[in-house]
Coordinates of C-alpha atoms in Angstrom, one line a residue:
X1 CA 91.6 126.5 137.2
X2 CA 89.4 124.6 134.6
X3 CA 87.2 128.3 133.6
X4 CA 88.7 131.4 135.1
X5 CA 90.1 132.8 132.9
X6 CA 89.7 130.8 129.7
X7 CA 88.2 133.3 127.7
X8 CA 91.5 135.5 128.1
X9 CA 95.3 135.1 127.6
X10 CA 95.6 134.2 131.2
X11 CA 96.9 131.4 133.1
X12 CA 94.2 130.8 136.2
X13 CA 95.8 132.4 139.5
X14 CA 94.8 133.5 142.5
X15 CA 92.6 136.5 142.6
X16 CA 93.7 139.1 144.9
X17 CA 93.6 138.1 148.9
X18 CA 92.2 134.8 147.9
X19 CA 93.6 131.8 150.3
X20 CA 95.8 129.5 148.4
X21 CA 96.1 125.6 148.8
X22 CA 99.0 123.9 148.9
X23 CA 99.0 120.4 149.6
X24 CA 99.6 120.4 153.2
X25 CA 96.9 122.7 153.4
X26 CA 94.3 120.2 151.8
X27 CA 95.4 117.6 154.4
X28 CA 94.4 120.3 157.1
X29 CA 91.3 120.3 156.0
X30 CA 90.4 116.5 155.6
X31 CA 91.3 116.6 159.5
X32 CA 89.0 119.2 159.8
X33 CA 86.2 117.7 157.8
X34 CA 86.6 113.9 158.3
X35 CA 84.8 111.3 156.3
X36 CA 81.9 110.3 157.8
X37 CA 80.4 107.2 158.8
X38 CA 77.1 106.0 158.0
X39 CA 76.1 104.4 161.0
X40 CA 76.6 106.7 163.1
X41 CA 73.4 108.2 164.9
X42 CA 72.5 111.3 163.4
X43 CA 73.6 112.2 159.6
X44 CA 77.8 114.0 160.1
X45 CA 78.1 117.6 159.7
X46 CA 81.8 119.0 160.0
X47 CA 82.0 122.3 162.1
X48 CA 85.2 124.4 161.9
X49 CA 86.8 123.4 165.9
X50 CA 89.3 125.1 167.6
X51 CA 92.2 123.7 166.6
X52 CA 93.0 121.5 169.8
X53 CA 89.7 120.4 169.9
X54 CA 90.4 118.1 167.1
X55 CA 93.0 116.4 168.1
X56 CA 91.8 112.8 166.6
X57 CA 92.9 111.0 163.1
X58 CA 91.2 108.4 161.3
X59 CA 91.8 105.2 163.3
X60 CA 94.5 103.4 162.3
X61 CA 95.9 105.3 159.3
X62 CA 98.6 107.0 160.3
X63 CA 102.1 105.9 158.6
X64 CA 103.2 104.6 162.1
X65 CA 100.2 102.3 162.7
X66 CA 100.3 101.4 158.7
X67 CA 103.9 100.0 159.1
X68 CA 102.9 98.2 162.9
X69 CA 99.7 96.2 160.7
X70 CA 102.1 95.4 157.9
X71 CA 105.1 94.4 159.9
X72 CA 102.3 91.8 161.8
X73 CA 102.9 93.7 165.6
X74 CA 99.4 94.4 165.4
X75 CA 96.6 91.8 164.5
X76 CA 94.5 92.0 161.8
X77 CA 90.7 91.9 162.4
X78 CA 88.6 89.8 160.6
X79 CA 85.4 89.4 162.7
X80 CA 85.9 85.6 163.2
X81 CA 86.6 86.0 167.2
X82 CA 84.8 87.8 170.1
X83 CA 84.9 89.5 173.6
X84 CA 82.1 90.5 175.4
X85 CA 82.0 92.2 178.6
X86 CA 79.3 94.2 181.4
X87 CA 79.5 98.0 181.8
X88 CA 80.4 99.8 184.7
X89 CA 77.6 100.8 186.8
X90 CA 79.4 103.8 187.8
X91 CA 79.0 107.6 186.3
X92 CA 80.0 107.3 183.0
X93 CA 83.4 108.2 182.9
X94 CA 83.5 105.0 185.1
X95 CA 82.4 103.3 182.1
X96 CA 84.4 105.3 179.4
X97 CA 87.4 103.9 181.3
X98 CA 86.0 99.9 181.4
X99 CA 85.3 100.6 177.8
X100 CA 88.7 101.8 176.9
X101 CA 90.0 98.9 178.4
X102 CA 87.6 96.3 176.9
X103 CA 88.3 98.1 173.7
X104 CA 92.5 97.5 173.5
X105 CA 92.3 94.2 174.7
X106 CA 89.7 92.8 172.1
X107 CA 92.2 94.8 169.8
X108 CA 95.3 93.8 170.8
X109 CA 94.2 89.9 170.3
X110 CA 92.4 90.2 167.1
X111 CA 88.5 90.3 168.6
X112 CA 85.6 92.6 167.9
X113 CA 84.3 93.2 170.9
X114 CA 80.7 93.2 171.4
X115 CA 79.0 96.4 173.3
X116 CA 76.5 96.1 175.9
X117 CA 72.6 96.7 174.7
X118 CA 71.4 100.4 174.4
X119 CA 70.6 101.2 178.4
X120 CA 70.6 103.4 181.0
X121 CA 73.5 105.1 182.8
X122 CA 74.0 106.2 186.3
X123 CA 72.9 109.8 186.8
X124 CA 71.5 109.9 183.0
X125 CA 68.1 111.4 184.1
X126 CA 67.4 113.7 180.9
X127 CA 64.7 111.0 180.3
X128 CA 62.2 113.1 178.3
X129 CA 63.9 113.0 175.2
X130 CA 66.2 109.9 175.2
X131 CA 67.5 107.8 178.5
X132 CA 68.8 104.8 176.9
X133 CA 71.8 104.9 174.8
X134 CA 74.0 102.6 173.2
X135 CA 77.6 103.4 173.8
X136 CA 78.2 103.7 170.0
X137 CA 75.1 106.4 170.1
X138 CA 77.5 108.3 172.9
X139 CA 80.9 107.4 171.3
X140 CA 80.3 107.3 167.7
X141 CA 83.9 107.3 167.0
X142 CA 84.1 103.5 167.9
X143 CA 82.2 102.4 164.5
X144 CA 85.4 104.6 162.3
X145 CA 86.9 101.0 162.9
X146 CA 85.3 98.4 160.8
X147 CA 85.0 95.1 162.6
X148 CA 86.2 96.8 166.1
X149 CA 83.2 96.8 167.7
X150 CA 79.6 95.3 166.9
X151 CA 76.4 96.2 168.6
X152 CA 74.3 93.6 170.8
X153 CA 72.0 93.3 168.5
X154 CA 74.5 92.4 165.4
X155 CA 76.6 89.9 167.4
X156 CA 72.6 88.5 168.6
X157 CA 71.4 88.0 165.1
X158 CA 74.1 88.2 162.6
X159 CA 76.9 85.9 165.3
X160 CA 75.2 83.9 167.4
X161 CA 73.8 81.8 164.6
X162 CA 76.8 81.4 162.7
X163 CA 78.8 80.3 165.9
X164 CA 76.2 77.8 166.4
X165 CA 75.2 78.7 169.7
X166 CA 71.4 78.8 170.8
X167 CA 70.5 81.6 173.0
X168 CA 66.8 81.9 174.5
X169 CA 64.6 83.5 172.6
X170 CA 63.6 86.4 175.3
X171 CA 67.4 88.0 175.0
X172 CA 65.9 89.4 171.5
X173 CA 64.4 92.3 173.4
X174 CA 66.8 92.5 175.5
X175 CA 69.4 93.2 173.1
X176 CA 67.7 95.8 171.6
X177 CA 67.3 97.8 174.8
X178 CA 67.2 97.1 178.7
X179 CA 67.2 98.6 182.3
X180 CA 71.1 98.0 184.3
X181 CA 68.7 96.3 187.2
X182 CA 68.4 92.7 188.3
X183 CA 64.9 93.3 189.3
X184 CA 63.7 95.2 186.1
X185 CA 61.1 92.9 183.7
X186 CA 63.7 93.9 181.1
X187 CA 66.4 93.4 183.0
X188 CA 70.5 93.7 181.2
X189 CA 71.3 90.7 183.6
X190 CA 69.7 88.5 181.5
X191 CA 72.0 89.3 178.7
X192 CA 75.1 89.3 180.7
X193 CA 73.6 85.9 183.4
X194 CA 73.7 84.1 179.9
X195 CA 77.3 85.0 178.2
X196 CA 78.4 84.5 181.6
X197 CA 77.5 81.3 182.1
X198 CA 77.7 80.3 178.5
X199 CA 81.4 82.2 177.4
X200 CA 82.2 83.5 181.1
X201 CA 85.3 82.3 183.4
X202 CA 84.5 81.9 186.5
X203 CA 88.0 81.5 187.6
X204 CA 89.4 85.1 186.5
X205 CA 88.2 88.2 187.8
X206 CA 90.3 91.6 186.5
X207 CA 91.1 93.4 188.9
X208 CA 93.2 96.5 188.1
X209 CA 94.8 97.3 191.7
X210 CA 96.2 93.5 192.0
X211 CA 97.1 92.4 188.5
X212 CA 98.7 93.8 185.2
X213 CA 97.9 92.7 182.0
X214 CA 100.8 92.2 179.6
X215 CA 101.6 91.5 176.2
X216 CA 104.7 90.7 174.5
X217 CA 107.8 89.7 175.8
X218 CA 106.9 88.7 179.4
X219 CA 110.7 89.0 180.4
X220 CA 111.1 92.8 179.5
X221 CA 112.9 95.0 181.8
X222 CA 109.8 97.7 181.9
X223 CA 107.3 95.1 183.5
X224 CA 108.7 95.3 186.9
X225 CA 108.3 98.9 186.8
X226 CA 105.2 98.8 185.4
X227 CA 103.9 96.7 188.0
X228 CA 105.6 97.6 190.9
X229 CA 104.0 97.6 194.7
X230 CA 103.6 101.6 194.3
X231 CA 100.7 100.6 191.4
X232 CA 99.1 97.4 193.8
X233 CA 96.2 98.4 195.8
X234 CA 98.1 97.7 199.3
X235 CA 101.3 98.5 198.3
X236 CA 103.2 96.2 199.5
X237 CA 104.0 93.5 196.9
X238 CA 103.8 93.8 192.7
X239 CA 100.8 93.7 190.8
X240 CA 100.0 89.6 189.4
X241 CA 100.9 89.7 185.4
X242 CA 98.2 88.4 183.6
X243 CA 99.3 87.1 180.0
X244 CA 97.2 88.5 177.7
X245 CA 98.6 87.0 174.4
X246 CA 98.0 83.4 176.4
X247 CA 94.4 84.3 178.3
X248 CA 93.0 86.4 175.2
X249 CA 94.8 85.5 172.3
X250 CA 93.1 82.2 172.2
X251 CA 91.4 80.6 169.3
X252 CA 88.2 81.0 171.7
X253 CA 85.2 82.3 169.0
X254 CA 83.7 84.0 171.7
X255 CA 85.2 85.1 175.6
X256 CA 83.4 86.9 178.2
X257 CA 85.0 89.3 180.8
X258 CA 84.0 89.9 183.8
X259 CA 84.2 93.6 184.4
X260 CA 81.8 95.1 186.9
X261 CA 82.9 93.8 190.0
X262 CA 80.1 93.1 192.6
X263 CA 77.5 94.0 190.3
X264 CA 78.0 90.6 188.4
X265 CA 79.3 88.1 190.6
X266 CA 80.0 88.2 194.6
X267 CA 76.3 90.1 194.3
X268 CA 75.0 87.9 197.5
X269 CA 78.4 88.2 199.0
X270 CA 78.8 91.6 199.0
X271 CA 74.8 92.7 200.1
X272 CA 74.8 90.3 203.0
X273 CA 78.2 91.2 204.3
X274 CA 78.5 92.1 207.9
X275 CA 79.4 95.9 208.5
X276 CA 82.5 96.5 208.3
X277 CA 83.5 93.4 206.5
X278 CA 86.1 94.3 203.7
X279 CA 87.2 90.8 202.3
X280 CA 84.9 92.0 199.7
X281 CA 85.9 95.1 197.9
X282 CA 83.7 96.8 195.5
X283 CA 86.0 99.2 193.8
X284 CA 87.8 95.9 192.7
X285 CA 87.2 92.4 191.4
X286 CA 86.1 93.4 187.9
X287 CA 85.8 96.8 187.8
X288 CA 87.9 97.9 185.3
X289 CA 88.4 101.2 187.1
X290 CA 92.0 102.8 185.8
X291 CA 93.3 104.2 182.8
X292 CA 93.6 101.6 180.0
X293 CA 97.7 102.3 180.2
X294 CA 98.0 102.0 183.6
X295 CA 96.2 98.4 183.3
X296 CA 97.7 97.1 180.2
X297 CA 101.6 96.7 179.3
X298 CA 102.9 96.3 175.8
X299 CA 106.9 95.4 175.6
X300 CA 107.0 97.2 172.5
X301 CA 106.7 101.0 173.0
X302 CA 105.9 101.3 169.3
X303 CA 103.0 98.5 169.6
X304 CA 101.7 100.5 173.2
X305 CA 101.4 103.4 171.4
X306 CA 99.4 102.1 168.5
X307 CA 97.0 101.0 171.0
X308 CA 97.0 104.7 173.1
X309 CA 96.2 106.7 169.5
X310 CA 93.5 104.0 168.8
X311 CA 91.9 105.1 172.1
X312 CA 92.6 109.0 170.9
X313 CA 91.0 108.5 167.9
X314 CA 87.8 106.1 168.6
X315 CA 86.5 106.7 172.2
X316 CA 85.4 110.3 171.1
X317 CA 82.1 112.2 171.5
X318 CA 79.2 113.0 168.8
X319 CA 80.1 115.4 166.2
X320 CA 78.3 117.5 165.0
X321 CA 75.9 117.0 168.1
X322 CA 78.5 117.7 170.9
X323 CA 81.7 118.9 169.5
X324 CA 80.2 122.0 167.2
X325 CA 78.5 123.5 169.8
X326 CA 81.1 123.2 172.1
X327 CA 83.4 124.6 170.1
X328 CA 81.2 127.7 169.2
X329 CA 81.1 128.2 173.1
X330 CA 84.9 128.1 173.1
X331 CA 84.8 130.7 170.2
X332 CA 82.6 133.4 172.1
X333 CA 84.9 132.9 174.8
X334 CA 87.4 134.0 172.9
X335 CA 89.8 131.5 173.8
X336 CA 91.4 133.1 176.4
X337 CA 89.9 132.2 179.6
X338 CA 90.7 129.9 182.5
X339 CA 88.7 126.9 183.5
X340 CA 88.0 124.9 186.8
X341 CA 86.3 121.5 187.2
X342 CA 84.5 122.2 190.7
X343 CA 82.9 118.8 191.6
X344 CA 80.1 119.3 194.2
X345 CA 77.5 116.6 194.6
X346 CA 77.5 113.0 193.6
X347 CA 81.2 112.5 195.1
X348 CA 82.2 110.4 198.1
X349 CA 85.8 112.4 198.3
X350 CA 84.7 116.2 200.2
X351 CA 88.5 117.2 200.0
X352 CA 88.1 117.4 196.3
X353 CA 84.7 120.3 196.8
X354 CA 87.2 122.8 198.4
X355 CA 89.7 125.1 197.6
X356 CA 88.0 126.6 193.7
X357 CA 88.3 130.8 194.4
X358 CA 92.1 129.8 195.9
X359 CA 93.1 127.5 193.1
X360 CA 91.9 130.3 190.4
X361 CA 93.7 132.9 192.2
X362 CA 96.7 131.0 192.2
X363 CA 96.9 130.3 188.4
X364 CA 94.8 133.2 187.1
X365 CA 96.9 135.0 184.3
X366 CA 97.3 138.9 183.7
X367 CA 95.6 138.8 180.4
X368 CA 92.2 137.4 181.5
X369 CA 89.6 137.7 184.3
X370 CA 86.7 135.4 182.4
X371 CA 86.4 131.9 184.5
X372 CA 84.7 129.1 182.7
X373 CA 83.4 126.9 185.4
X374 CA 82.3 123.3 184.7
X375 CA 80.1 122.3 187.6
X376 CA 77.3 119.9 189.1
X377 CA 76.4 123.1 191.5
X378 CA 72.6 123.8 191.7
X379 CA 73.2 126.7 193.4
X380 CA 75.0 129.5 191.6
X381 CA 75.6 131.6 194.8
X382 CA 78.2 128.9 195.9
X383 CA 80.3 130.9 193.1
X384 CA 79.6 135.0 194.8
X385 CA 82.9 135.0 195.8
X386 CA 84.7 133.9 192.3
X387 CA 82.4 136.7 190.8
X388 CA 83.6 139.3 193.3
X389 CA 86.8 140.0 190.9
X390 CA 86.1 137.1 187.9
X391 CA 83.6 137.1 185.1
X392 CA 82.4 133.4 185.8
X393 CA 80.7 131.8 183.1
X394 CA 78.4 128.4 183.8
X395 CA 76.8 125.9 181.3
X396 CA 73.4 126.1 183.7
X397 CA 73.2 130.3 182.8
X398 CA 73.9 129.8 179.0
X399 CA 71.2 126.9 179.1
X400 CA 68.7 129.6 181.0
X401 CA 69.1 131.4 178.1
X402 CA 69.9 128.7 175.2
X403 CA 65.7 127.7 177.1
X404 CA 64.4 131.6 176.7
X405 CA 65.5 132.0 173.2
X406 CA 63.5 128.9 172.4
X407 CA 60.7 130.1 174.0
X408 CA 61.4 133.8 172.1
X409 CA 62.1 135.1 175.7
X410 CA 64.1 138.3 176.3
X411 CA 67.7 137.9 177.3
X412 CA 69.0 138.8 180.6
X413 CA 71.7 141.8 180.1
X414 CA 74.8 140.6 179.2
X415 CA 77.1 139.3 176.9
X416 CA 75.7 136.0 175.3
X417 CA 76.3 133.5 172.2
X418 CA 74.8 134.1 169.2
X419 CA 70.8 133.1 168.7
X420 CA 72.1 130.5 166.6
X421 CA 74.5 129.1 169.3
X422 CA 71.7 129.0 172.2
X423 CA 69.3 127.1 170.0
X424 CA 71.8 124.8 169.1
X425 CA 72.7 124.1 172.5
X426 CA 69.1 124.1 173.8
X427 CA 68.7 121.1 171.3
X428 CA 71.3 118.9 173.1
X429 CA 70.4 115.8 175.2
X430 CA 70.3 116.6 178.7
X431 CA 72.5 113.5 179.2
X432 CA 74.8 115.1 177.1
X433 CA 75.2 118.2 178.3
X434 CA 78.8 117.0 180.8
X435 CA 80.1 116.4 177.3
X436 CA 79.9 119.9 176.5
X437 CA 80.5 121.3 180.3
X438 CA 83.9 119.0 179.4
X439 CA 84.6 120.1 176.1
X440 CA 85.1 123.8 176.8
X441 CA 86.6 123.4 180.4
X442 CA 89.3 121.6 178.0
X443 CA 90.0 124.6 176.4
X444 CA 91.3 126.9 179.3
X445 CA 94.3 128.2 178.8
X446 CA 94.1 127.2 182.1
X447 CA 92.5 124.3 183.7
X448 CA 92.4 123.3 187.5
X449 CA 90.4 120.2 188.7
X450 CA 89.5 117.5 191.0
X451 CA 91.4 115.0 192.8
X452 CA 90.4 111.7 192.7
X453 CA 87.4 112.8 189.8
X454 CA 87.0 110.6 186.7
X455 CA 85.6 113.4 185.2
X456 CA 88.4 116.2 185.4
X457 CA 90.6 112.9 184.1
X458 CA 88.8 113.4 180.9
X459 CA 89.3 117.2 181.0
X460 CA 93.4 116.2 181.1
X461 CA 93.4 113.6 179.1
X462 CA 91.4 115.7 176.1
X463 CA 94.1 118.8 176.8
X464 CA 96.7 116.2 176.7
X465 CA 95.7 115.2 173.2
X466 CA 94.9 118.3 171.8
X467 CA 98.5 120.0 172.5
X468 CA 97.7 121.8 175.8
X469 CA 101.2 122.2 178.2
X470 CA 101.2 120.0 180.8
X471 CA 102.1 122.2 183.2
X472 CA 99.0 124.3 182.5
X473 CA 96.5 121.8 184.5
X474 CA 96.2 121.9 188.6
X475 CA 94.3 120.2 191.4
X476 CA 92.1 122.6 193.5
X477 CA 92.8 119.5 196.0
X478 CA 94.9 120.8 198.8
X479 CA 98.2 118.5 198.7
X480 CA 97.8 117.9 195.0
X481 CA 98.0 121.6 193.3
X482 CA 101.5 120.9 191.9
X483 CA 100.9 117.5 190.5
X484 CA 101.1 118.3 186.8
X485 CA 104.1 120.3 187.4
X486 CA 106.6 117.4 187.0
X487 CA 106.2 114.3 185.6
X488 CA 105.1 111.1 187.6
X489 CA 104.6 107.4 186.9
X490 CA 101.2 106.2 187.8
X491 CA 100.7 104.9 191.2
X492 CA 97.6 103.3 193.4
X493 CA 94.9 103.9 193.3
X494 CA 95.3 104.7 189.5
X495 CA 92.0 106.2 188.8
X496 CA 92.4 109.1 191.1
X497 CA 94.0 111.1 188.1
X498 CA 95.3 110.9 184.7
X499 CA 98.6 110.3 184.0
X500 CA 101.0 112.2 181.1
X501 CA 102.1 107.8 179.7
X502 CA 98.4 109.0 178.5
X503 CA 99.1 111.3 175.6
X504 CA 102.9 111.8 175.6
X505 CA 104.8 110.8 172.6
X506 CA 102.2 108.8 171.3
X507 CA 102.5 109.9 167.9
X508 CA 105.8 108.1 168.0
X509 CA 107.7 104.4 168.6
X510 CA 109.1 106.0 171.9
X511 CA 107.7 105.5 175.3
X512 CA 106.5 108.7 177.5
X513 CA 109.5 109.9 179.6
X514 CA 110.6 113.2 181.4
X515 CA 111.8 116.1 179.4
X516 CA 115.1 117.3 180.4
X517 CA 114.6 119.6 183.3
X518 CA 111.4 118.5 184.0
X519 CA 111.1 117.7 188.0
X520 CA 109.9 114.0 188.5
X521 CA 107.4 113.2 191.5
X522 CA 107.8 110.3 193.6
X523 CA 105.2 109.1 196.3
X524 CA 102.5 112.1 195.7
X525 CA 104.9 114.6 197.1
X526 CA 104.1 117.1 194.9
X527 CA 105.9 120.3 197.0

C-alpha cells in the first residue's frame, strides 16, 4: 500500500486473484512461521506443515495461561530454584515420558529444571554422524521457555558457583558429554552418584503405579478418582498422594529426583536377586514410566490444563530438521492414506506384532488403498500380504532411494518424492529417523497401533493435538481394537497407551470428559 499505485489516482487494492490479509489471517501465519530461538541447534527455517502437524503455540502465551500467571495459579520462574533428575534408560519415548514429567513438576513449583548431559540413548546406533545428544538438541522446543530448563553444563558453571556448592573438578567433562554406563571412563553416574548424594532423597522413590502426585487442594473430590485402585499397580488399594506443593514447593535451591528406578539406586539389589525374586521391580521405583497426567493431579482443571498445553507446546521435535521433511512426505502422500504402527523387534509384548493386514482391512476406507507403514521390520516381505491389495509405503524404501539420489543413482520405477525431498531426508540423523516414521504415521486419516507401545502413544498423542477424531485411532492388539471408540479413564499399567485427559479440552478451564453419546469403557472391555 505504500507505492502501488502512487503515481495514479488510485487507492492501492488488491490486484486481481491476489490473496488478501485480514487480521486473522496474519495470526495464521505467525503459527506457521514461529519466532525462532537462538539456541536452538541448527539456525530455524519455517516450512509450510500440514495443518495438524502444527498443532503447538508459543509456550505460555495464550490468553488462558496469560490470566492463570497473572491471577498467581501458576508460579513465576525466576531461576533462583532447581530440580534435577536421571533419564530413563529405556527407548526414548521411555524418556520423553520421564522428561514430561520432570518438566511439569519443576514448573508447577517454580524450578528450572536441569537436563541430563548430552549422551547416548538406548537403540541410538546412527553413530557415524552424531550418537550423543542433549535432549534440548532432540526437543528444541524446551528452550521457547526462558528459565524452564538449563543445560548441565549452565547449571555446572553458571549455578553451582553461585549456590556455593563445590563439585569435583572431573564432572566438567562429564557435563559436557558422557556414556549412560557405570563402567564407562566417562561415565553419566558420576554426574548423577554426586547430585544424588549431595541434593538426593534417599527416602522418596517415585513410583507411578503406587503413588499420585497432587497439587492443590488435597481434599478435592477428583483425587479419589484420580487415584483409585484401578490406576495402582496391584489393584487392590489407591495409589499413596504425594503432596507436591509440600515435597517440591520447598525453598530447597536445588532437589534431586530419583527417576530411573534400578538403574540409580537398588542397582546391587536388583543384579544379585535370586530368579524369580520380584520384591524388586524394575518397571517401578523411579521410573517415571506413565503419562505426565496420569501421574500428576492438579485440583484446578484450569491450572491442569495450563500444565498439559505447556507439554503440547515444548516437548516437540526439531523444525526445520524433522518436521519439514516430514511434512513434505505427508504432502506426496496426498493426505489421504491410512497408517499402522507395526512394532516388530525390540518389544517384550509379541501380542502387540500380530494382527497388521486384519487391523487395515478392518478400518481401510473406500477412498484410499495407499498404507503408510511405520515399522522397525528389516524385512520388507513380512508386508507381501498388505501389498497383495494395498499400496504400502515404508520409511526404509524412501531412504533406499533418498541414499541413490545422493549417490546420483537411478530410481527404482515408481512413484517417489521430489529430488529435493529425498536429499532432504537422506540428510537426517539416523537417530532421528522414528521422528519422521512418527510424524507421518500421525497423519493417517487413519491410524492403528500397538498395545502396550510407547511409541504408537506418541503417534495418539500428536493426532490428539493436532485435531485428528478420536475415534479414527485402533489397536492391531487383539482385545484392544475398539479402545479409542469410547472414552476411558486411565487405568494400570498406565503406559500401555495414551489416554484422551491427554489432549481433550485443553485449550480450555474444563477438565476432559465424555461427549454426549460417546460410549465410556470400564475395565479394558472394549467389545
Amino acid at each position: 500500500a505504500a507505492w502501488r499505485g502512487i503515481d495514479s489516482d488510485i487507492e492501492a487494492a488488491p490486484l486481481a486473484g491476489e490473496r488478501s490479509y485480514d487480521r486473522d489471517d496474519v495470526w495464521q501465519l505467525q503459527r506457521r512461521y514461529p519466532a525462532l530461538d537462538s539456541k536452538s541447534w541448527h539456525p530455524q527455517t519455517a516450512c509450510d506443515l500440514p495443518p495438524k502437524m502444527r498443532y503447538w503455540s508459543p509456550p505460555e502465551t495464550s490468553d488462558l495461561d496469560r490470566r492463570l500467571l497473572k491471577d498467581g495459579r501458576v508460579p513465576p520462574l525466576n531461576r533462583d530454584r532447581f530440580l534435577t533428575f536421571v533419564p530413563d534408560l529405556g527407548g526414548f519415548n521411555n524418556v520423553r515420558l520421564a522428561l514430561e514429567n520432570v518438566v511439569v513438576l519443576a514448573r508447577a513449583t517454580g524450578r528450572t529444571l536441569v537436563l541430563p548431559p548430552p549422551q547416548t540413548y538406548y537403540l541410538f546406533t546412527a553413530c557415524k554422524e552424531k550418537c550423543a545428544f542433549g535432549l534440548e538438541e532432540l526437543l528444541p522446543g524446551l528452550l521457547a521457555r526462558k528459565d524452564l530448563v538449563i543445560t548441565a553444563r549452565e547449571f555446572f558453571s553458571e549455578e553451582v558457583p553461585r549456590l556455593k556448592v563445590d563439585p569435583p573438578q572431573h564432572l566438567s567433562d562429564v557435563v559436557d558429554r558422557c556414556t549412560p554406563t557405570k563402567k564407562a571412563g566417562d561415565s553419566c553416574f558420576l554426574w548423577y552418584d554426586w547430585l544424588e548424594s549431595n541434593f538426593g532423597d534417599p527416602e522418596h522413590f517415585p513410583d507411578v503405579g503406587l503413588q499420585c502426585v497432587v497439587f492443590g487442594n488435597k481434599s478435592d473430590d477428583g483425587i479419589a478418582d484420580f487415584c483409585a485402585p484401578r490406576t495402582q499397580i496391584n489393584g487392590a488399594v489407591a495409589r499413596q498422594v504425594v503432596d507436591g506443593d509440600a515435597y517440591y514447593g520447598t525453598n530447597t535451591p536445588i532437589l534431586h529426583l530419583r527417576t530411573c528406578g534400578v538403574a540409580t539406586h537398588f542397582h546391587d539389589a536388583w543384579h544379585g536377586k535370586p530368579k524369580g525374586d520380584r520384591t524388586v521391580e524394575p518397571a517401578r521405583m523411579g521410573r517415571l514410566l506413565a503419562p505426565f497426567y496420569t501421574y500428576i493431579y492438579f485440583a484446578d482443571p484450569a491450572v491442569n490444563n495450563f500444565y498439559k498445553r505447556l507439554v503440547r507446546d515444548v516437548v516437540r521435535v526439531d523444525e526445520p530438521r524433522v518436521t519439514c521433511v516430514s511434512g513434505k512426505i505427508v504432502e506426496w502422500l496426498g493426505g489421504n492414506y491410512v497408517s499402522v504402527h507395526a512394532r516388530r523387534n525390540e518389544f517384550q509384548f509379541v501380542e502387540a506384532k500380530t494382527g497388521v493386514s486384519d487391523a487395515v482391512r478392518r478400518t481401510m476406507p473406500d477412498s484410499t488403498s495407499t498404507v503408510y507403514v511405520a515399522t522397525d521390520e528389516k524385512d520388507a516381505t513380512f508386508f507381501d500380504e498388505l501389498r497383495a491389495h494395498h499400496q504400502v509405503v515404508l520409511l526404509s524404501e524412501l531412504l533406499e532411494a533418498a541414499q541413490n539420489v545422493s549417490r546420483g543413482l537411478a530410481l527404482r520405477s515408481g512413484n517417489w518424492p521430489s529430488k529435493s525431498v529425498l536429499l532432504a531426508l537422506n540428510r537426517i540423523n539416523g537417530n532421528e529417523l522414528g521422528f519422521v516414521d512418527a510424524l507421518i504415521a500421525s497423519q493417517g486419516t487413519v491410524f492403528t497401533g500397538a498395545w502396550f507401545s510407547t511409541y504408537t502413544g506418541l503417534i495418539n498423542r500428536w493426532r490428539g493435538y493436532g485435531g485428528f477424531p478420536d475415534q479414527s485411532s485402533y489397536f492391531s492388539t487383539p482385545g484392544r481394537f475398539n479402545a479409542f471408540q469410547g472414552f476411558e479413564k486411565p487405568r494400570s499399567p498406565l503406559y500401555m497407551r495414551e489416554w484422551v485427559e491427554g489432549w481433550r479440552g485443553i485449550d480450555s478451564d474444563s477438565a476432559a470428559a465424555p461427549r454426549p453419546g460417546e460410549r465410556v469403557f470400564v475395565d479394558g472391555a472394549y467389545d
